[in-house]
Tab-separated table of C-alpha atoms and ligand atoms in Angstrom:
chain	number	residue	atom	x	y	z
A	1	MET	CA	-24.679	18.826	31.316
A	2	THR	CA	-23.116	21.388	34.065
A	3	SER	CA	-20.275	20.957	35.649
A	4	THR	CA	-21.952	20.522	39.024
A	5	GLU	CA	-23.885	17.420	37.759
A	6	SER	CA	-20.973	15.741	35.839
A	7	PRO	CA	-19.648	12.879	37.587
A	8	VAL	CA	-15.781	12.711	37.637
A	9	ARG	CA	-15.145	10.601	34.585
A	10	ILE	CA	-11.347	9.964	35.795
A	11	ALA	CA	-10.979	7.025	37.785
A	12	VAL	CA	-8.488	6.892	40.341
A	13	SER	CA	-6.116	4.114	39.617
A	14	ASP	CA	-5.141	1.662	42.254
A	15	ALA	CA	-1.789	1.318	40.158
A	16	PRO	CA	1.382	1.846	42.226
A	17	GLY	CA	2.259	5.558	42.361
A	18	GLN	CA	-1.328	6.760	42.447
A	19	PRO	CA	-2.178	8.824	45.267
A	20	GLU	CA	-5.376	7.901	47.803
A	21	ARG	CA	-8.406	9.346	46.330
A	22	THR	CA	-9.481	12.626	48.497
A	23	ALA	CA	-11.896	15.349	48.158
A	24	ASP	CA	-9.350	17.573	46.875
A	25	LEU	CA	-8.010	15.194	44.255
A	26	ASP	CA	-11.723	14.589	43.111
A	27	ALA	CA	-12.251	18.495	42.954
A	28	LEU	CA	-8.807	18.552	40.561
A	29	TYR	CA	-10.217	16.196	38.403
A	30	ARG	CA	-13.319	17.689	38.198
A	31	ARG	CA	-11.470	20.972	37.030
A	32	PHE	CA	-9.652	19.165	34.431
A	33	GLU	CA	-13.062	18.071	33.040
A	34	ASP	CA	-14.455	21.522	33.291
A	35	GLU	CA	-11.300	22.797	31.329
A	36	LEU	CA	-11.318	19.909	28.915
A	37	LEU	CA	-8.302	18.536	29.928
A	38	VAL	CA	-7.353	14.899	30.659
A	39	PRO	CA	-4.209	13.625	32.669
A	40	LEU	CA	-2.076	11.116	30.920
A	41	TRP	CA	-1.643	9.035	34.152
A	42	THR	CA	-5.294	7.775	34.246
A	43	GLU	CA	-5.337	7.108	30.733
A	44	ILE	CA	-1.779	5.483	29.454
A	45	GLY	CA	-2.916	1.860	29.512
A	46	ASP	CA	-5.511	2.801	27.071
A	47	LEU	CA	-3.728	5.347	25.257
A	48	MET	CA	-0.141	3.684	25.033
A	49	PRO	CA	-0.632	0.017	25.403
A	50	ALA	CA	2.433	-2.357	24.551
A	51	HIS	CA	1.069	-3.326	21.435
A	52	PRO	CA	-1.828	-2.021	19.043
A	53	THR	CA	-5.255	-2.939	20.409
A	54	PRO	CA	-7.358	-1.671	17.340
A	55	ALA	CA	-11.054	-1.046	17.827
A	56	ALA	CA	-11.684	-2.462	14.434
A	57	ARG	CA	-12.578	-6.308	14.263
A	58	ALA	CA	-11.667	-9.200	11.961
A	59	HIS	CA	-14.865	-9.408	9.868
A	60	LEU	CA	-16.063	-11.358	6.883
A	61	TRP	CA	-18.706	-10.162	4.294
A	62	ARG	CA	-19.923	-13.063	1.840
A	63	TRP	CA	-20.203	-12.157	-1.727
A	64	ASP	CA	-23.400	-14.018	-1.908
A	65	THR	CA	-24.915	-11.686	0.363
A	66	LEU	CA	-23.454	-8.346	-0.939
A	67	LEU	CA	-24.403	-9.099	-4.720
A	68	PRO	CA	-28.166	-9.556	-4.373
A	69	LEU	CA	-28.432	-6.500	-2.190
A	70	ALA	CA	-26.456	-4.381	-4.517
A	71	GLY	CA	-28.795	-5.780	-6.976
A	72	ARG	CA	-31.793	-4.831	-5.117
A	73	ALA	CA	-30.301	-1.331	-4.793
A	74	GLY	CA	-29.939	-1.304	-8.508
A	75	GLU	CA	-33.753	-1.701	-8.992
A	76	LEU	CA	-34.667	0.885	-6.141
A	77	VAL	CA	-32.093	3.377	-6.160
A	78	PRO	CA	-30.951	5.499	-9.379
A	79	VAL	CA	-27.149	6.516	-9.522
A	80	GLY	CA	-26.968	10.671	-10.263
A	81	ARG	CA	-25.812	13.686	-8.981
A	82	GLY	CA	-25.929	14.045	-5.547
A	83	GLY	CA	-25.616	10.323	-4.261
A	84	GLU	CA	-22.912	10.150	-7.047
A	85	ARG	CA	-22.355	6.443	-6.983
A	86	ARG	CA	-24.240	3.202	-5.826
A	87	ALA	CA	-21.630	1.907	-3.833
A	88	ILE	CA	-22.263	0.021	-0.703
A	89	ALA	CA	-19.613	-0.050	1.864
A	90	LEU	CA	-18.467	-2.314	4.096
A	91	ALA	CA	-18.845	-1.110	7.905
A	92	ASN	CA	-16.656	-2.640	10.306
A	93	PRO	CA	-18.434	-4.057	13.309
A	94	GLY	CA	-15.864	-2.313	15.814
A	95	LEU	CA	-15.974	0.963	14.341
A	96	GLY	CA	-19.383	2.105	15.562
A	97	GLY	CA	-21.407	1.767	12.144
A	98	ALA	CA	-19.022	4.343	10.253
A	99	PRO	CA	-18.768	3.254	6.359
A	100	TYR	CA	-15.096	1.893	7.316
A	101	ALA	CA	-13.866	-1.419	6.437
A	102	THR	CA	-10.946	-0.558	8.846
A	103	PRO	CA	-9.613	2.703	10.318
A	104	THR	CA	-8.297	3.997	6.782
A	105	LEU	CA	-9.761	2.011	4.282
A	106	TRP	CA	-13.218	1.968	2.545
A	107	ALA	CA	-14.209	-0.829	0.849
A	108	ALA	CA	-17.449	-1.111	-1.291
A	109	ILE	CA	-19.496	-3.094	-3.504
A	110	GLN	CA	-20.516	-0.883	-6.579
A	111	TYR	CA	-23.151	-1.548	-9.002
A	112	LEU	CA	-24.179	-0.228	-12.293
A	113	CYS	CA	-27.288	-1.522	-14.536
A	114	PRO	CA	-27.108	-1.757	-18.199
A	115	ARG	CA	-26.665	1.296	-20.030
A	116	GLU	CA	-26.366	3.203	-16.882
A	117	ASP	CA	-23.836	6.202	-16.337
A	118	ALA	CA	-22.238	7.119	-13.027
A	119	PRO	CA	-21.441	11.135	-13.322
A	120	VAL	CA	-18.018	12.758	-13.264
A	121	HIS	CA	-16.436	14.172	-10.171
A	122	ARG	CA	-13.091	14.260	-8.405
A	123	HIS	CA	-11.620	13.898	-5.040
A	124	THR	CA	-8.224	13.904	-3.208
A	125	GLN	CA	-9.254	10.379	-1.860
A	126	HIS	CA	-7.275	8.033	-3.723
A	127	ALA	CA	-9.059	4.972	-5.178
A	128	PHE	CA	-8.820	1.650	-7.191
A	129	ARG	CA	-11.168	-0.680	-8.679
A	130	PHE	CA	-10.866	-4.515	-8.433
A	131	VAL	CA	-13.269	-6.740	-10.769
A	132	VAL	CA	-13.792	-10.035	-9.306
A	133	ALA	CA	-16.489	-10.805	-12.118
A	134	GLY	CA	-18.202	-9.452	-15.201
A	135	GLU	CA	-17.492	-6.773	-17.904
A	136	GLY	CA	-18.844	-3.961	-19.614
A	137	VAL	CA	-18.438	-0.748	-17.594
A	138	TRP	CA	-15.626	1.621	-18.751
A	139	THR	CA	-14.225	4.058	-16.013
A	140	VAL	CA	-13.131	7.371	-17.585
A	141	VAL	CA	-10.193	9.014	-15.853
A	142	ASP	CA	-9.347	12.377	-16.908
A	143	GLY	CA	-10.929	11.783	-20.448
A	144	ASP	CA	-9.301	8.047	-20.793
A	145	PRO	CA	-11.619	5.331	-21.047
A	146	VAL	CA	-10.612	2.214	-19.038
A	147	ALA	CA	-12.212	-1.167	-19.556
A	148	MET	CA	-12.897	-3.349	-16.515
A	149	ARG	CA	-12.810	-6.737	-16.746
A	150	ARG	CA	-12.756	-9.877	-14.657
A	151	GLY	CA	-9.350	-9.900	-12.503
A	152	ASP	CA	-8.082	-6.417	-13.592
A	153	PHE	CA	-6.897	-3.893	-10.946
A	154	LEU	CA	-7.579	-0.122	-11.916
A	155	LEU	CA	-6.506	2.994	-10.473
A	156	THR	CA	-8.224	6.373	-10.038
A	157	PRO	CA	-5.665	8.418	-7.938
A	158	GLY	CA	-6.756	11.290	-6.206
A	159	TRP	CA	-7.866	14.604	-8.118
A	160	ARG	CA	-8.629	13.011	-11.336
A	161	PHE	CA	-11.823	13.514	-13.032
A	162	HIS	CA	-13.732	10.078	-13.396
A	163	GLY	CA	-17.040	8.709	-14.116
A	164	HIS	CA	-18.172	5.064	-15.049
A	165	HIS	CA	-20.446	3.976	-17.832
A	166	ASN	CA	-22.203	0.595	-18.527
A	167	VAL	CA	-22.273	0.062	-22.222
A	168	SER	CA	-23.523	-3.489	-22.001
A	169	ASP	CA	-27.110	-5.281	-21.458
A	170	ALA	CA	-25.866	-6.881	-18.132
A	171	PRO	CA	-25.286	-5.012	-14.612
A	172	MET	CA	-21.848	-5.044	-13.364
A	173	ALA	CA	-20.572	-5.176	-9.737
A	174	TRP	CA	-17.001	-4.468	-8.552
A	175	LEU	CA	-15.148	-3.853	-5.779
A	176	ASP	CA	-14.230	-0.081	-4.890
A	177	GLY	CA	-11.310	0.635	-2.515
A	178	LEU	CA	-10.399	4.079	-1.046
A	179	ASP	CA	-8.628	6.041	1.737
A	180	ILE	CA	-12.013	7.759	2.559
A	181	PRO	CA	-11.764	6.851	6.054
A	182	PHE	CA	-8.091	8.087	6.427
A	183	ALA	CA	-9.186	11.371	4.703
A	184	HIS	CA	-12.380	11.683	6.964
A	185	GLN	CA	-10.738	11.266	10.036
A	186	THR	CA	-7.997	13.424	9.289
A	187	GLY	CA	-10.145	16.424	7.799
A	188	SER	CA	-7.896	16.194	4.974
A	189	GLY	CA	-10.522	15.374	1.885
A	190	PHE	CA	-11.559	17.736	-0.923
A	191	PHE	CA	-14.463	17.014	-3.375
A	192	GLU	CA	-15.499	18.376	-6.722
A	193	LEU	CA	-18.295	17.846	-9.305
A	194	GLY	CA	-16.983	17.282	-12.914
A	195	PRO	CA	-19.095	18.558	-15.777
A	196	ASP	CA	-22.723	17.233	-16.186
A	197	THR	CA	-22.478	16.300	-19.869
A	198	VAL	CA	-21.604	12.678	-20.201
A	199	THR	CA	-18.393	11.518	-20.611
A	200	GLU	CA	-16.337	10.232	-23.269
A	201	ARG	CA	-18.448	7.004	-24.836
A	202	ALA	CA	-15.338	5.330	-26.688
A	203	THR	CA	-14.896	1.725	-25.535
A	204	PRO	CA	-11.214	0.964	-26.655
A	205	ALA	CA	-9.822	-2.518	-25.298
A	206	ARG	CA	-6.748	-0.593	-23.838
A	207	SER	CA	-6.681	3.003	-22.263
A	208	ARG	CA	-4.052	5.870	-23.231
A	209	ALA	CA	-2.306	5.357	-19.932
A	210	GLU	CA	-1.692	1.578	-20.763
A	211	ARG	CA	-0.745	2.286	-24.139
A	212	LEU	CA	2.041	4.740	-22.641
A	213	TRP	CA	2.949	3.166	-19.283
A	214	ALA	CA	1.982	-0.438	-19.325
A	215	HIS	CA	5.052	-2.191	-21.090
A	216	PRO	CA	6.970	-4.579	-18.701
A	217	GLY	CA	10.018	-2.736	-17.732
A	218	LEU	CA	9.843	0.190	-20.045
A	219	ARG	CA	8.905	3.700	-19.435
A	220	PRO	CA	8.070	6.622	-21.952
A	221	VAL	CA	11.191	8.982	-21.991
A	222	SER	CA	8.611	11.827	-21.640
A	223	SER	CA	6.893	12.577	-18.462
A	224	ALA	CA	3.419	12.324	-20.313
A	225	GLY	CA	0.836	11.324	-17.500
A	226	GLU	CA	3.352	10.912	-15.009
A	227	ARG	CA	2.388	12.526	-11.375
A	228	THR	CA	4.064	12.690	-8.137
A	229	GLY	CA	3.080	9.769	-5.526
A	230	SER	CA	0.919	7.740	-7.820
A	231	SER	CA	1.082	5.196	-10.916
A	232	PRO	CA	0.337	6.420	-14.146
A	233	ILE	CA	-0.870	2.775	-15.184
A	234	ALA	CA	-4.514	2.952	-15.287
A	235	ALA	CA	-5.370	-0.866	-15.160
A	236	TYR	CA	-3.261	-3.745	-14.314
A	237	ARG	CA	-4.721	-6.407	-16.547
A	238	TRP	CA	-5.294	-10.051	-15.095
A	239	GLU	CA	-3.361	-11.901	-17.792
A	240	HIS	CA	-0.137	-10.086	-16.359
A	241	THR	CA	-0.934	-10.800	-12.885
A	242	ASP	CA	-2.020	-14.418	-13.568
A	243	GLN	CA	1.089	-15.009	-15.524
A	244	ALA	CA	3.251	-13.551	-13.111
A	245	LEU	CA	1.735	-15.909	-10.601
A	246	THR	CA	1.861	-18.939	-12.605
A	247	ASP	CA	5.531	-18.270	-13.411
A	248	GLN	CA	6.382	-17.768	-9.596
A	249	LEU	CA	4.864	-21.276	-8.858
A	250	ALA	CA	6.644	-22.948	-11.933
A	251	LEU	CA	10.155	-21.441	-10.678
A	252	GLU	CA	9.409	-22.988	-7.222
A	253	ASP	CA	8.799	-26.319	-9.129
A	254	GLU	CA	12.161	-25.811	-10.841
A	255	GLY	CA	13.680	-25.325	-7.548
A	256	HIS	CA	14.333	-21.368	-8.186
A	257	PRO	CA	13.527	-18.639	-5.704
A	258	GLY	CA	10.654	-16.072	-5.986
A	259	VAL	CA	8.047	-17.472	-4.073
A	260	VAL	CA	6.963	-15.643	-0.471
A	261	GLU	CA	7.233	-19.244	1.160
A	262	PRO	CA	6.290	-22.619	0.058
A	263	GLY	CA	3.188	-23.020	-2.192
A	264	HIS	CA	2.596	-19.146	-1.959
A	265	ALA	CA	3.246	-17.021	-4.934
A	266	ALA	CA	2.524	-13.265	-4.542
A	267	VAL	CA	3.105	-10.093	-6.694
A	268	ARG	CA	2.409	-6.555	-5.719
A	269	PHE	CA	1.001	-3.788	-7.989
A	270	THR	CA	3.736	-1.062	-8.286
A	271	ASN	CA	4.094	2.303	-9.716
A	272	PRO	CA	6.629	1.830	-12.382
A	273	THR	CA	8.156	5.586	-12.029
A	274	THR	CA	9.209	4.604	-8.482
A	275	GLY	CA	8.954	0.870	-8.097
A	276	GLY	CA	6.824	1.863	-4.882
A	277	ASP	CA	3.226	1.292	-4.228
A	278	VAL	CA	0.479	2.435	-6.577
A	279	LEU	CA	-1.314	4.861	-4.650
A	280	PRO	CA	0.399	7.088	-1.676
A	281	THR	CA	-1.886	5.432	0.778
A	282	ILE	CA	-2.876	2.180	-0.646
A	283	ARG	CA	-0.967	-1.084	-1.189
A	284	ALA	CA	-2.393	-3.902	-3.431
A	285	GLU	CA	-1.335	-7.149	-3.802
A	286	PHE	CA	-2.465	-10.534	-5.365
A	287	HIS	CA	-1.597	-13.692	-3.796
A	288	ARG	CA	-1.893	-17.500	-5.148
A	289	LEU	CA	-1.778	-20.418	-2.699
A	290	ARG	CA	-0.975	-23.902	-4.110
A	291	PRO	CA	-3.735	-26.649	-2.927
A	292	GLY	CA	-2.617	-27.869	0.482
A	293	ALA	CA	-0.687	-24.656	1.091
A	294	ALA	CA	-0.683	-22.603	4.295
A	295	THR	CA	0.846	-19.224	5.168
A	296	ALA	CA	2.957	-18.401	8.059
A	297	THR	CA	1.129	-16.722	10.807
A	298	ARG	CA	2.043	-13.040	10.479
A	299	ARG	CA	1.039	-9.614	11.707
A	300	GLU	CA	1.745	-6.418	10.821
A	301	VAL	CA	1.055	-2.792	11.775
A	302	GLY	CA	-1.885	-1.297	9.467
A	303	SER	CA	-4.951	-2.907	8.385
A	304	SER	CA	-5.976	-4.692	5.176
A	305	VAL	CA	-8.825	-6.074	3.253
A	306	PHE	CA	-8.938	-9.408	1.076
A	307	GLN	CA	-11.071	-10.876	-1.575
A	308	VAL	CA	-11.084	-14.136	-2.748
A	309	PHE	CA	-10.689	-14.375	-6.328
A	310	THR	CA	-10.898	-18.109	-6.863
A	311	GLY	CA	-10.954	-21.009	-4.694
A	312	GLU	CA	-11.955	-21.592	-1.110
A	313	ALA	CA	-9.662	-20.357	1.564
A	314	SER	CA	-9.634	-21.323	5.217
A	315	VAL	CA	-8.744	-17.910	7.079
A	316	ARG	CA	-7.769	-17.140	10.501
A	317	VAL	CA	-7.445	-13.711	12.041
A	318	GLY	CA	-6.817	-13.767	15.873
A	319	ASP	CA	-9.925	-15.496	17.273
A	320	ALA	CA	-11.912	-15.243	14.052
A	321	ALA	CA	-12.199	-18.260	11.521
A	322	TRP	CA	-13.924	-18.574	8.432
A	323	THR	CA	-13.748	-20.526	4.958
A	324	ALA	CA	-14.223	-17.643	2.186
A	325	THR	CA	-14.881	-18.320	-1.376
A	326	ARG	CA	-15.052	-16.374	-4.563
A	327	GLY	CA	-16.016	-12.904	-3.781
A	328	ASP	CA	-15.802	-13.113	-0.264
A	329	LEU	CA	-14.107	-10.364	1.678
A	330	PHE	CA	-12.612	-9.710	5.160
A	331	ALA	CA	-11.192	-7.142	7.258
A	332	VAL	CA	-7.631	-7.794	9.002
A	333	PRO	CA	-7.177	-5.113	11.742
A	334	SER	CA	-3.613	-3.833	12.658
A	335	TRP	CA	-1.558	-6.566	14.533
A	336	GLN	CA	-4.026	-9.338	14.339
A	337	PRO	CA	-2.179	-12.481	13.531
A	338	LEU	CA	-3.365	-13.751	10.023
A	339	THR	CA	-3.023	-17.294	8.878
A	340	ILE	CA	-4.383	-18.576	5.412
A	341	SER	CA	-4.739	-22.103	4.169
A	342	THR	CA	-6.425	-23.950	1.515
A	343	ARG	CA	-7.097	-27.322	0.482
A	344	SER	CA	-8.416	-26.383	-3.307
A	345	GLY	CA	-5.801	-23.758	-4.001
A	346	ALA	CA	-6.953	-20.161	-3.903
A	347	ASP	CA	-6.372	-16.943	-5.325
A	348	LEU	CA	-6.742	-13.443	-3.105
A	349	PHE	CA	-6.348	-9.568	-4.097
A	350	ARG	CA	-5.441	-7.881	-0.983
A	351	PHE	CA	-5.327	-4.142	-0.225
A	352	SER	CA	-3.791	-2.053	2.737
A	353	ASP	CA	-2.789	1.091	4.303
A	354	THR	CA	1.008	-0.043	4.698
A	355	PRO	CA	2.301	2.844	2.737
A	356	ILE	CA	1.238	5.133	5.377
A	357	PHE	CA	3.029	3.501	7.908
A	358	GLU	CA	6.247	2.720	5.804
A	359	ARG	CA	6.445	6.453	5.032
A	360	LEU	CA	6.284	7.269	8.842
A	361	GLY	CA	8.661	4.764	10.004
A	362	GLN	CA	6.206	2.950	11.927
A	363	ASP	CA	5.621	-0.160	10.148
A	364	ARG	CA	6.463	-3.525	11.738
A	365	VAL	CA	5.896	-7.077	10.655
A	366	GLN	CA	6.325	-10.229	12.929
A	367	THR	CA	6.271	-13.687	11.593
A	368	GLU	CA	5.642	-16.725	13.480
A	369	GLY	CA	6.449	-14.637	16.436
A	370	ALA	CA	9.759	-13.611	15.073
A	371	ALA	CA	10.495	-10.033	14.490
A	372	ARG	CA	11.866	-8.967	10.905
B	1	GTQ	O1	-16.608	5.355	-8.127
B	1	GTQ	O2	-16.023	7.336	-7.720
B	1	GTQ	O3	-17.061	3.623	-3.568
B	1	GTQ	O4	-15.922	8.659	-5.450
B	1	GTQ	C1	-16.706	5.708	-3.152
B	1	GTQ	C2	-16.437	6.744	-3.645
B	1	GTQ	C3	-16.521	4.849	-5.415
B	1	GTQ	C4	-16.156	6.210	-7.397
B	1	GTQ	C5	-16.806	4.749	-3.961
B	1	GTQ	C6	-16.152	7.158	-5.189
B	1	GTQ	C7	-16.569	6.261	-6.006
B	2	FE2	FE1	-15.259	8.988	-7.017
């Protein structure tokens, strides 16, 4: 479109302090457009709202819908070089069809057929896997095979070579979480193929990373496997997560502190070298609500994705409300008030981009209208 036919996109606002619309003013605004310039005074309400008004929307994806579609992809679409992974991403309805669960977070269901391999590659984007059901796949991270089983939370920090192989006779599906949208929107990602030769075929119950790093309150005196920014623990096993949550609720029964709020136990997966988050860009937590419990209504800066692990949860995010059951995933945009309650009791896995905002000093949390 040439400058002569382009309409003046800039609306002259009725706001106090704005000049009358005149031919001179229109000409000025047209010149701004020609020169790819935008004055702040016409945009400020949108650009700098009083509080976050994210484009992303609260949305629920049902596991009962996702799993059969992933299985159908398993029948029709091979896994190999090029496509790399049979991963199907959640696309937030507010983000224009991009494969972004939120502006920063990728969430996908990945599916491997029996005896299938996903080839080795590496990327600077940080990744984790969470297993809502099934077993039989080993993810091999820098040559270290890591078993994936129900309830496990597994890490593939950025720039580690990784491939997956299913050694069993059953297909397996799991949740992938990565900071792909953050890397894509900021133009900060790198990617490299690994060797085409198939990876390590061993299937140990515990990875070398766990044997070195996953002992409560203990770390090796050597720095083997230690990296800045990411946890060296390759897998956080369900038995430990489950026990921590069970213990929190038992302590509550005995009148001792530890739960987040009545009937709500929660743990955060941490980097044992720092006590901080497992990945530079991603926080991961596990929440357990007793039957009949409800969370306070909370909003916070940054976005998150939840997956129900067990039970049935009534979820309210802003104006949206759903009943979510096992495997269901939902996105919570920045600053949207979130409340979760349950009649049956529920376990929920959660991940978020909070570390980004904490690092930048932009984190805020508000519970029941009271800033903390
Ligand atoms: O398993 O390596 O969902 O590289 C997206 C990108 C999974 C993986 C995804 C990936 C992977
Ligand atoms: Fe990958």
